[in-house]
mmCIF file of C-alpha atoms and ligand atoms in Angstrom:
data_model
loop_
_atom_site.group_PDB
_atom_site.id
_atom_site.type_symbol
_atom_site.label_atom_id
_atom_site.label_comp_id
_atom_site.label_asym_id
_atom_site.label_seq_id
_atom_site.Cartn_x
_atom_site.Cartn_y
_atom_site.Cartn_z
ATOM 1 C CA MET A 1479 15.459 -13.822 8.499
ATOM 2 C CA GLU A 1480 12.884 -16.485 9.286
ATOM 3 C CA ASN A 1481 9.097 -16.386 9.022
ATOM 4 C CA VAL A 1482 9.099 -13.167 7.060
ATOM 5 C CA PRO A 1483 5.531 -12.013 6.348
ATOM 6 C CA ASN A 1484 4.538 -12.848 2.782
ATOM 7 C CA HIS A 1485 2.237 -9.840 2.340
ATOM 8 C CA VAL A 1486 2.902 -6.604 4.205
ATOM 9 C CA ALA A 1487 0.504 -3.660 4.001
ATOM 10 C CA ILE A 1488 1.426 -0.191 5.187
ATOM 11 C CA ILE A 1489 -0.637 2.857 6.089
ATOM 12 C CA MET A 1490 2.013 5.526 5.577
ATOM 13 C CA ASP A 1491 0.835 8.190 7.956
ATOM 14 C CA GLY A 1492 2.398 11.333 9.406
ATOM 15 C CA ASN A 1493 3.926 13.105 6.403
ATOM 16 C CA GLY A 1494 2.098 16.336 7.208
ATOM 17 C CA ARG A 1495 3.103 16.373 10.888
ATOM 18 C CA TRP A 1496 6.680 15.538 9.982
ATOM 19 C CA ALA A 1497 6.830 18.509 7.613
ATOM 20 C CA LYS A 1498 5.204 20.839 10.141
ATOM 21 C CA ALA A 1499 7.772 19.878 12.753
ATOM 22 C CA GLN A 1500 10.496 20.904 10.274
ATOM 23 C CA GLY A 1501 8.756 24.172 9.483
ATOM 24 C CA LYS A 1502 8.192 22.973 5.893
ATOM 25 C CA PRO A 1503 5.056 22.718 3.721
ATOM 26 C CA ARG A 1504 3.063 19.465 3.938
ATOM 27 C CA THR A 1505 4.050 18.600 0.370
ATOM 28 C CA TYR A 1506 7.680 18.342 1.466
ATOM 29 C CA GLY A 1507 6.565 15.657 3.920
ATOM 30 C CA HIS A 1508 5.028 13.701 1.059
ATOM 31 C CA TYR A 1509 8.216 14.083 -0.959
ATOM 32 C CA LYS A 1510 10.272 12.684 1.931
ATOM 33 C CA GLY A 1511 7.603 10.007 2.367
ATOM 34 C CA SER A 1512 8.104 8.883 -1.209
ATOM 35 C CA GLU A 1513 11.821 8.396 -0.468
ATOM 36 C CA THR A 1514 10.817 6.243 2.481
ATOM 37 C CA ILE A 1515 8.668 4.117 0.146
ATOM 38 C CA HIS A 1516 11.753 3.477 -1.967
ATOM 39 C CA ASP A 1517 13.933 2.518 1.024
ATOM 40 C CA ILE A 1518 11.264 0.338 2.614
ATOM 41 C CA ALA A 1519 10.381 -1.399 -0.666
ATOM 42 C CA ILE A 1520 14.031 -2.338 -1.211
ATOM 43 C CA ALA A 1521 14.400 -3.479 2.405
ATOM 44 C CA ALA A 1522 11.209 -5.562 2.238
ATOM 45 C CA SER A 1523 12.267 -7.120 -1.039
ATOM 46 C CA ASP A 1524 15.724 -7.944 0.380
ATOM 47 C CA ALA A 1525 14.091 -9.612 3.385
ATOM 48 C CA GLY A 1526 11.976 -11.868 1.156
ATOM 49 C CA VAL A 1527 8.585 -10.151 1.327
ATOM 50 C CA LYS A 1528 6.541 -11.117 -1.753
ATOM 51 C CA TYR A 1529 3.800 -8.450 -1.663
ATOM 52 C CA LEU A 1530 4.072 -4.933 -0.262
ATOM 53 C CA THR A 1531 0.909 -2.829 -0.463
ATOM 54 C CA CYS A 1532 1.220 0.892 0.317
ATOM 55 C CA TYR A 1533 -1.774 3.156 0.971
ATOM 56 C CA ALA A 1534 -0.823 6.212 -1.067
ATOM 57 C CA PHE A 1535 -4.180 7.932 -1.643
ATOM 58 C CA SER A 1536 -7.612 7.046 -0.318
ATOM 59 C CA THR A 1537 -11.027 7.730 -1.816
ATOM 60 C CA GLU A 1538 -11.424 10.193 1.107
ATOM 61 C CA ASN A 1539 -8.208 12.139 0.363
ATOM 62 C CA TRP A 1540 -9.832 14.164 -2.448
ATOM 63 C CA ILE A 1541 -11.191 16.603 0.149
ATOM 64 C CA ARG A 1542 -7.662 17.822 0.982
ATOM 65 C CA PRO A 1543 -6.610 21.278 -0.286
ATOM 66 C CA LYS A 1544 -6.360 21.394 -4.068
ATOM 67 C CA GLU A 1545 -2.620 22.115 -4.054
ATOM 68 C CA GLU A 1546 -1.894 19.101 -1.866
ATOM 69 C CA VAL A 1547 -4.003 16.757 -4.011
ATOM 70 C CA SER A 1548 -2.320 18.051 -7.120
ATOM 71 C CA TYR A 1549 1.142 17.577 -5.557
ATOM 72 C CA LEU A 1550 0.292 14.003 -4.565
ATOM 73 C CA MET A 1551 -0.915 13.275 -8.110
ATOM 74 C CA GLY A 1552 2.441 14.420 -9.463
ATOM 75 C CA LEU A 1553 4.464 12.398 -6.987
ATOM 76 C CA PRO A 1554 4.321 9.040 -8.814
ATOM 77 C CA GLY A 1555 6.067 10.759 -11.736
ATOM 78 C CA VAL A 1556 8.850 12.016 -9.467
ATOM 79 C CA PHE A 1557 9.072 8.663 -7.715
ATOM 80 C CA PHE A 1558 9.362 6.510 -10.833
ATOM 81 C CA ASN A 1559 11.743 8.926 -12.532
ATOM 82 C CA ARG A 1560 14.108 8.615 -9.613
ATOM 83 C CA PHE A 1561 13.616 5.004 -8.648
ATOM 84 C CA ILE A 1562 12.408 2.838 -11.538
ATOM 85 C CA LYS A 1563 16.018 1.824 -12.124
ATOM 86 C CA ASP A 1564 16.336 0.483 -8.566
ATOM 87 C CA LEU A 1565 13.008 -1.324 -8.849
ATOM 88 C CA MET A 1566 14.185 -2.981 -12.062
ATOM 89 C CA GLU A 1567 17.494 -3.957 -10.434
ATOM 90 C CA LYS A 1568 15.622 -5.629 -7.575
ATOM 91 C CA ASP A 1569 13.218 -7.328 -10.002
ATOM 92 C CA ILE A 1570 10.259 -5.577 -8.307
ATOM 93 C CA ARG A 1571 6.941 -5.510 -10.131
ATOM 94 C CA VAL A 1572 4.648 -2.505 -9.733
ATOM 95 C CA GLN A 1573 0.885 -2.965 -9.499
ATOM 96 C CA LEU A 1574 -2.079 -0.825 -8.502
ATOM 97 C CA ILE A 1575 -5.328 -1.163 -6.646
ATOM 98 C CA GLY A 1576 -7.951 1.565 -6.699
ATOM 99 C CA GLU A 1577 -9.889 3.353 -9.376
ATOM 100 C CA MET A 1578 -7.425 4.763 -11.847
ATOM 101 C CA GLY A 1579 -10.101 6.480 -13.917
ATOM 102 C CA ARG A 1580 -10.403 9.459 -11.585
ATOM 103 C CA LEU A 1581 -6.666 10.187 -11.531
ATOM 104 C CA PRO A 1582 -5.316 12.901 -13.852
ATOM 105 C CA ALA A 1583 -4.433 11.573 -17.326
ATOM 106 C CA GLU A 1584 -0.733 12.303 -16.835
ATOM 107 C CA THR A 1585 -0.665 10.353 -13.547
ATOM 108 C CA GLN A 1586 -2.382 7.423 -15.242
ATOM 109 C CA LYS A 1587 0.213 7.513 -18.000
ATOM 110 C CA VAL A 1588 3.109 7.477 -15.545
ATOM 111 C CA LEU A 1589 1.567 4.624 -13.579
ATOM 112 C CA ASN A 1590 0.736 2.544 -16.640
ATOM 113 C CA ASN A 1591 4.264 3.029 -17.848
ATOM 114 C CA ALA A 1592 5.729 1.785 -14.538
ATOM 115 C CA ILE A 1593 3.338 -1.183 -14.525
ATOM 116 C CA GLU A 1594 4.260 -2.027 -18.109
ATOM 117 C CA ARG A 1595 8.017 -1.633 -17.648
ATOM 118 C CA THR A 1596 8.076 -3.875 -14.588
ATOM 119 C CA SER A 1597 5.472 -6.369 -15.801
ATOM 120 C CA GLN A 1598 7.992 -9.130 -16.489
ATOM 121 C CA ASN A 1599 9.744 -8.761 -13.130
ATOM 122 C CA LYS A 1600 9.535 -11.828 -10.939
ATOM 123 C CA GLY A 1601 10.415 -10.454 -7.513
ATOM 124 C CA MET A 1602 8.325 -8.627 -4.941
ATOM 125 C CA ARG A 1603 5.082 -6.956 -6.025
ATOM 126 C CA LEU A 1604 4.984 -3.330 -4.960
ATOM 127 C CA ILE A 1605 1.308 -2.455 -4.945
ATOM 128 C CA PHE A 1606 0.160 1.148 -4.649
ATOM 129 C CA ALA A 1607 -3.349 1.773 -3.370
ATOM 130 C CA LEU A 1608 -4.389 4.940 -5.187
ATOM 131 C CA ASN A 1609 -7.895 6.346 -5.073
ATOM 132 C CA TYR A 1610 -8.599 3.214 -3.091
ATOM 133 C CA GLY A 1611 -11.281 2.559 -0.480
ATOM 134 C CA SER A 1612 -12.129 -0.846 0.875
ATOM 135 C CA ARG A 1613 -15.886 -0.367 1.168
ATOM 136 C CA ARG A 1614 -15.978 0.854 -2.407
ATOM 137 C CA GLU A 1615 -13.917 -2.187 -3.460
ATOM 138 C CA ILE A 1616 -16.317 -4.581 -1.738
ATOM 139 C CA THR A 1617 -19.345 -2.738 -3.136
ATOM 140 C CA LEU A 1618 -17.961 -3.012 -6.679
ATOM 141 C CA ALA A 1619 -17.219 -6.712 -6.141
ATOM 142 C CA VAL A 1620 -20.824 -7.358 -5.074
ATOM 143 C CA LYS A 1621 -22.069 -5.387 -8.054
ATOM 144 C CA GLN A 1622 -19.964 -7.471 -10.460
ATOM 145 C CA ILE A 1623 -21.093 -10.714 -8.855
ATOM 146 C CA VAL A 1624 -24.754 -9.760 -9.166
ATOM 147 C CA GLU A 1625 -24.223 -8.640 -12.768
ATOM 148 C CA SER A 1626 -22.553 -11.945 -13.622
ATOM 149 C CA GLY A 1627 -25.885 -13.595 -12.844
ATOM 150 C CA ILE A 1628 -24.538 -16.405 -10.640
ATOM 151 C CA SER A 1629 -26.975 -18.125 -8.340
ATOM 152 C CA PRO A 1630 -26.986 -17.315 -4.595
ATOM 153 C CA ASP A 1631 -25.703 -20.851 -3.874
ATOM 154 C CA GLU A 1632 -22.520 -20.093 -5.768
ATOM 155 C CA VAL A 1633 -21.731 -16.948 -3.782
ATOM 156 C CA ASN A 1634 -18.938 -17.898 -1.425
ATOM 157 C CA GLU A 1635 -15.762 -16.328 -0.033
ATOM 158 C CA GLU A 1636 -13.747 -17.383 -3.029
ATOM 159 C CA ALA A 1637 -16.198 -15.730 -5.429
ATOM 160 C CA ILE A 1638 -15.986 -12.490 -3.468
ATOM 161 C CA GLN A 1639 -12.206 -12.655 -3.281
ATOM 162 C CA ASN A 1640 -11.985 -13.141 -7.039
ATOM 163 C CA HIS A 1641 -13.888 -9.909 -7.624
ATOM 164 C CA LEU A 1642 -11.862 -7.723 -5.285
ATOM 165 C CA MET A 1643 -9.164 -5.440 -6.696
ATOM 166 C CA THR A 1644 -6.652 -7.718 -4.969
ATOM 167 C CA ALA A 1645 -7.842 -10.815 -6.881
ATOM 168 C CA GLY A 1646 -4.944 -13.224 -7.165
ATOM 169 C CA MET A 1647 -3.034 -11.691 -4.252
ATOM 170 C CA PRO A 1648 -2.787 -13.443 -0.894
ATOM 171 C CA ASP A 1649 -4.314 -12.080 2.334
ATOM 172 C CA VAL A 1650 -2.254 -9.563 4.296
ATOM 173 C CA ASP A 1651 -0.019 -11.088 6.985
ATOM 174 C CA LEU A 1652 1.240 -7.912 8.617
ATOM 175 C CA LEU A 1653 -0.308 -4.447 8.687
ATOM 176 C CA ILE A 1654 1.860 -1.519 9.756
ATOM 177 C CA ARG A 1655 0.584 1.974 10.502
ATOM 178 C CA THR A 1656 2.930 4.800 11.357
ATOM 179 C CA SER A 1657 2.422 8.063 13.263
ATOM 180 C CA GLY A 1658 0.612 6.767 16.344
ATOM 181 C CA GLU A 1659 -2.875 6.522 14.795
ATOM 182 C CA VAL A 1660 -4.584 3.236 15.569
ATOM 183 C CA ARG A 1661 -7.277 2.694 12.944
ATOM 184 C CA LEU A 1662 -7.751 1.058 9.568
ATOM 185 C CA SER A 1663 -9.121 4.016 7.595
ATOM 186 C CA ASN A 1664 -11.002 1.898 5.062
ATOM 187 C CA PHE A 1665 -7.881 -0.040 3.979
ATOM 188 C CA LEU A 1666 -8.100 -3.701 2.856
ATOM 189 C CA LEU A 1667 -10.886 -4.590 5.297
ATOM 190 C CA TRP A 1668 -11.518 -8.011 3.758
ATOM 191 C CA GLN A 1669 -7.849 -8.846 3.215
ATOM 192 C CA LEU A 1670 -6.849 -7.953 6.802
ATOM 193 C CA ALA A 1671 -9.196 -10.496 8.401
ATOM 194 C CA TYR A 1672 -6.346 -12.472 10.015
ATOM 195 C CA ALA A 1673 -3.487 -9.996 9.761
ATOM 196 C CA GLU A 1674 -1.161 -9.172 12.611
ATOM 197 C CA MET A 1675 -1.143 -5.424 13.232
ATOM 198 C CA MET A 1676 1.679 -3.198 14.357
ATOM 199 C CA PHE A 1677 1.496 0.477 15.168
ATOM 200 C CA THR A 1678 4.393 2.824 15.735
ATOM 201 C CA ASP A 1679 4.626 6.470 16.773
ATOM 202 C CA THR A 1680 7.312 7.037 14.146
ATOM 203 C CA LEU A 1681 6.168 9.429 11.411
ATOM 204 C CA TRP A 1682 6.371 7.876 7.941
ATOM 205 C CA PRO A 1683 9.316 9.974 6.639
ATOM 206 C CA ASP A 1684 11.336 8.791 9.680
ATOM 207 C CA PHE A 1685 10.422 5.106 9.312
ATOM 208 C CA THR A 1686 13.546 3.027 8.653
ATOM 209 C CA LYS A 1687 14.644 -0.373 7.466
ATOM 210 C CA GLU A 1688 15.822 -1.087 11.048
ATOM 211 C CA GLU A 1689 12.343 -0.488 12.446
ATOM 212 C CA LEU A 1690 10.802 -2.580 9.666
ATOM 213 C CA TYR A 1691 13.133 -5.464 10.440
ATOM 214 C CA SER A 1692 12.442 -5.245 14.167
ATOM 215 C CA MET A 1693 8.720 -5.523 13.339
ATOM 216 C CA PHE A 1694 9.497 -8.602 11.210
ATOM 217 C CA GLU A 1695 11.277 -10.093 14.198
ATOM 218 C CA ALA A 1696 8.291 -9.417 16.440
ATOM 219 C CA TYR A 1697 6.025 -10.868 13.740
ATOM 220 C CA ALA A 1698 8.091 -14.072 13.588
ATOM 221 C CA ASN A 1699 7.567 -14.492 17.336
ATOM 222 C CA ARG A 1700 3.806 -14.040 17.221
ATOM 223 C CA HIS A 1701 1.776 -17.195 17.166
ATOM 224 C CA ARG A 1702 -0.990 -16.892 14.607
ATOM 225 C CA ARG A 1703 -3.937 -19.099 15.427
ATOM 226 C CA PHE A 1704 -6.414 -18.298 12.629
ATOM 227 C CA GLY A 1705 -9.253 -19.031 15.063
ATOM 228 C CA GLY A 1706 -7.741 -22.231 16.418
ATOM 229 C CA ILE A 1707 -6.123 -22.666 19.854
HETATM 230 C C1 FPP B 3154 -0.447 10.376 5.153
HETATM 231 O O1 FPP B 3154 0.173 11.458 5.794
HETATM 232 C C2 FPP B 3154 0.083 10.250 3.816
HETATM 233 C C3 FPP B 3154 -0.640 10.367 2.658
HETATM 234 C C4 FPP B 3154 -2.084 10.655 2.630
HETATM 235 C C5 FPP B 3154 0.015 10.217 1.366
HETATM 236 C C6 FPP B 3154 1.014 9.141 1.291
HETATM 237 C C7 FPP B 3154 1.701 9.213 0.001
HETATM 238 C C8 FPP B 3154 3.025 9.090 -0.145
HETATM 239 C C9 FPP B 3154 3.955 8.820 0.977
HETATM 240 C C10 FPP B 3154 3.642 9.203 -1.483
HETATM 241 C C11 FPP B 3154 2.912 8.511 -2.609
HETATM 242 C C12 FPP B 3154 3.871 8.192 -3.647
HETATM 243 C C13 FPP B 3154 3.701 7.391 -4.702
HETATM 244 C C14 FPP B 3154 4.864 7.025 -5.490
HETATM 245 C C15 FPP B 3154 2.402 6.837 -5.111
HETATM 246 P P1 FPP B 3154 -0.723 12.700 6.177
HETATM 247 O O2 FPP B 3154 -0.622 13.707 5.087
HETATM 248 O O3 FPP B 3154 -2.105 12.261 6.506
HETATM 249 O O4 FPP B 3154 0.046 13.187 7.438
HETATM 250 P P2 FPP B 3154 -0.586 13.876 8.723
HETATM 251 O O5 FPP B 3154 -1.544 12.884 9.313
HETATM 252 O O6 FPP B 3154 0.614 14.118 9.588
HETATM 253 O O7 FPP B 3154 -1.245 15.134 8.255
#
């Protein structure tokens, strides 16, 4: 495959509707969605993607029913138990963006363990956005910059970038959102400045490697101008 996007970000939407259509509880949709993360991470890594960022839980998701939030907080444990072996085999490194501090202690432990175990891996970075919100991220970056006491003259794009949770990661090349919704939902607003965007009606649990690869093909044929002509 040629011209594969270096950094792909995904808004994994539609788990609840998928479950409803099957007559199952919403949590079952999230469970199936976590299997899709595994399949898509492997497929992206095989294609040569270097960064894959998945929106798993937003700062706004806390208002969901308690049982659903609690299920989602337990899902990383289920996911890594089942799949850490495959991630290791593919040399995939797990990272996080978002504010870990508000997650349950057990979830933090599971996540830190996955980060630690994969920290020497040299392949694709699989980045989970958990308790993440882009406005919050930018607000915290500004706060840190002000606290560091640098002069207004030194505030530039690079300084801001270096204080975002994605510091050290490249901008997003391709954003994918499933389930027919066409909005950004407070995801990576700064990092998406020049990203190509693709939206599909497919619900996240039904999203496949084939559809991912057909998006990569479409991406390779798009001419990115970055403001030029
Ligand atoms: C959106 O579907 C999905 C989420 C808010 C959660 C996504 C999380 C996962 C797929 C699993 C996370 C796993 C790990 C390992 C961190 P929705 O519930 O908004 O669906 P709906 O719009 O149909 O209701």
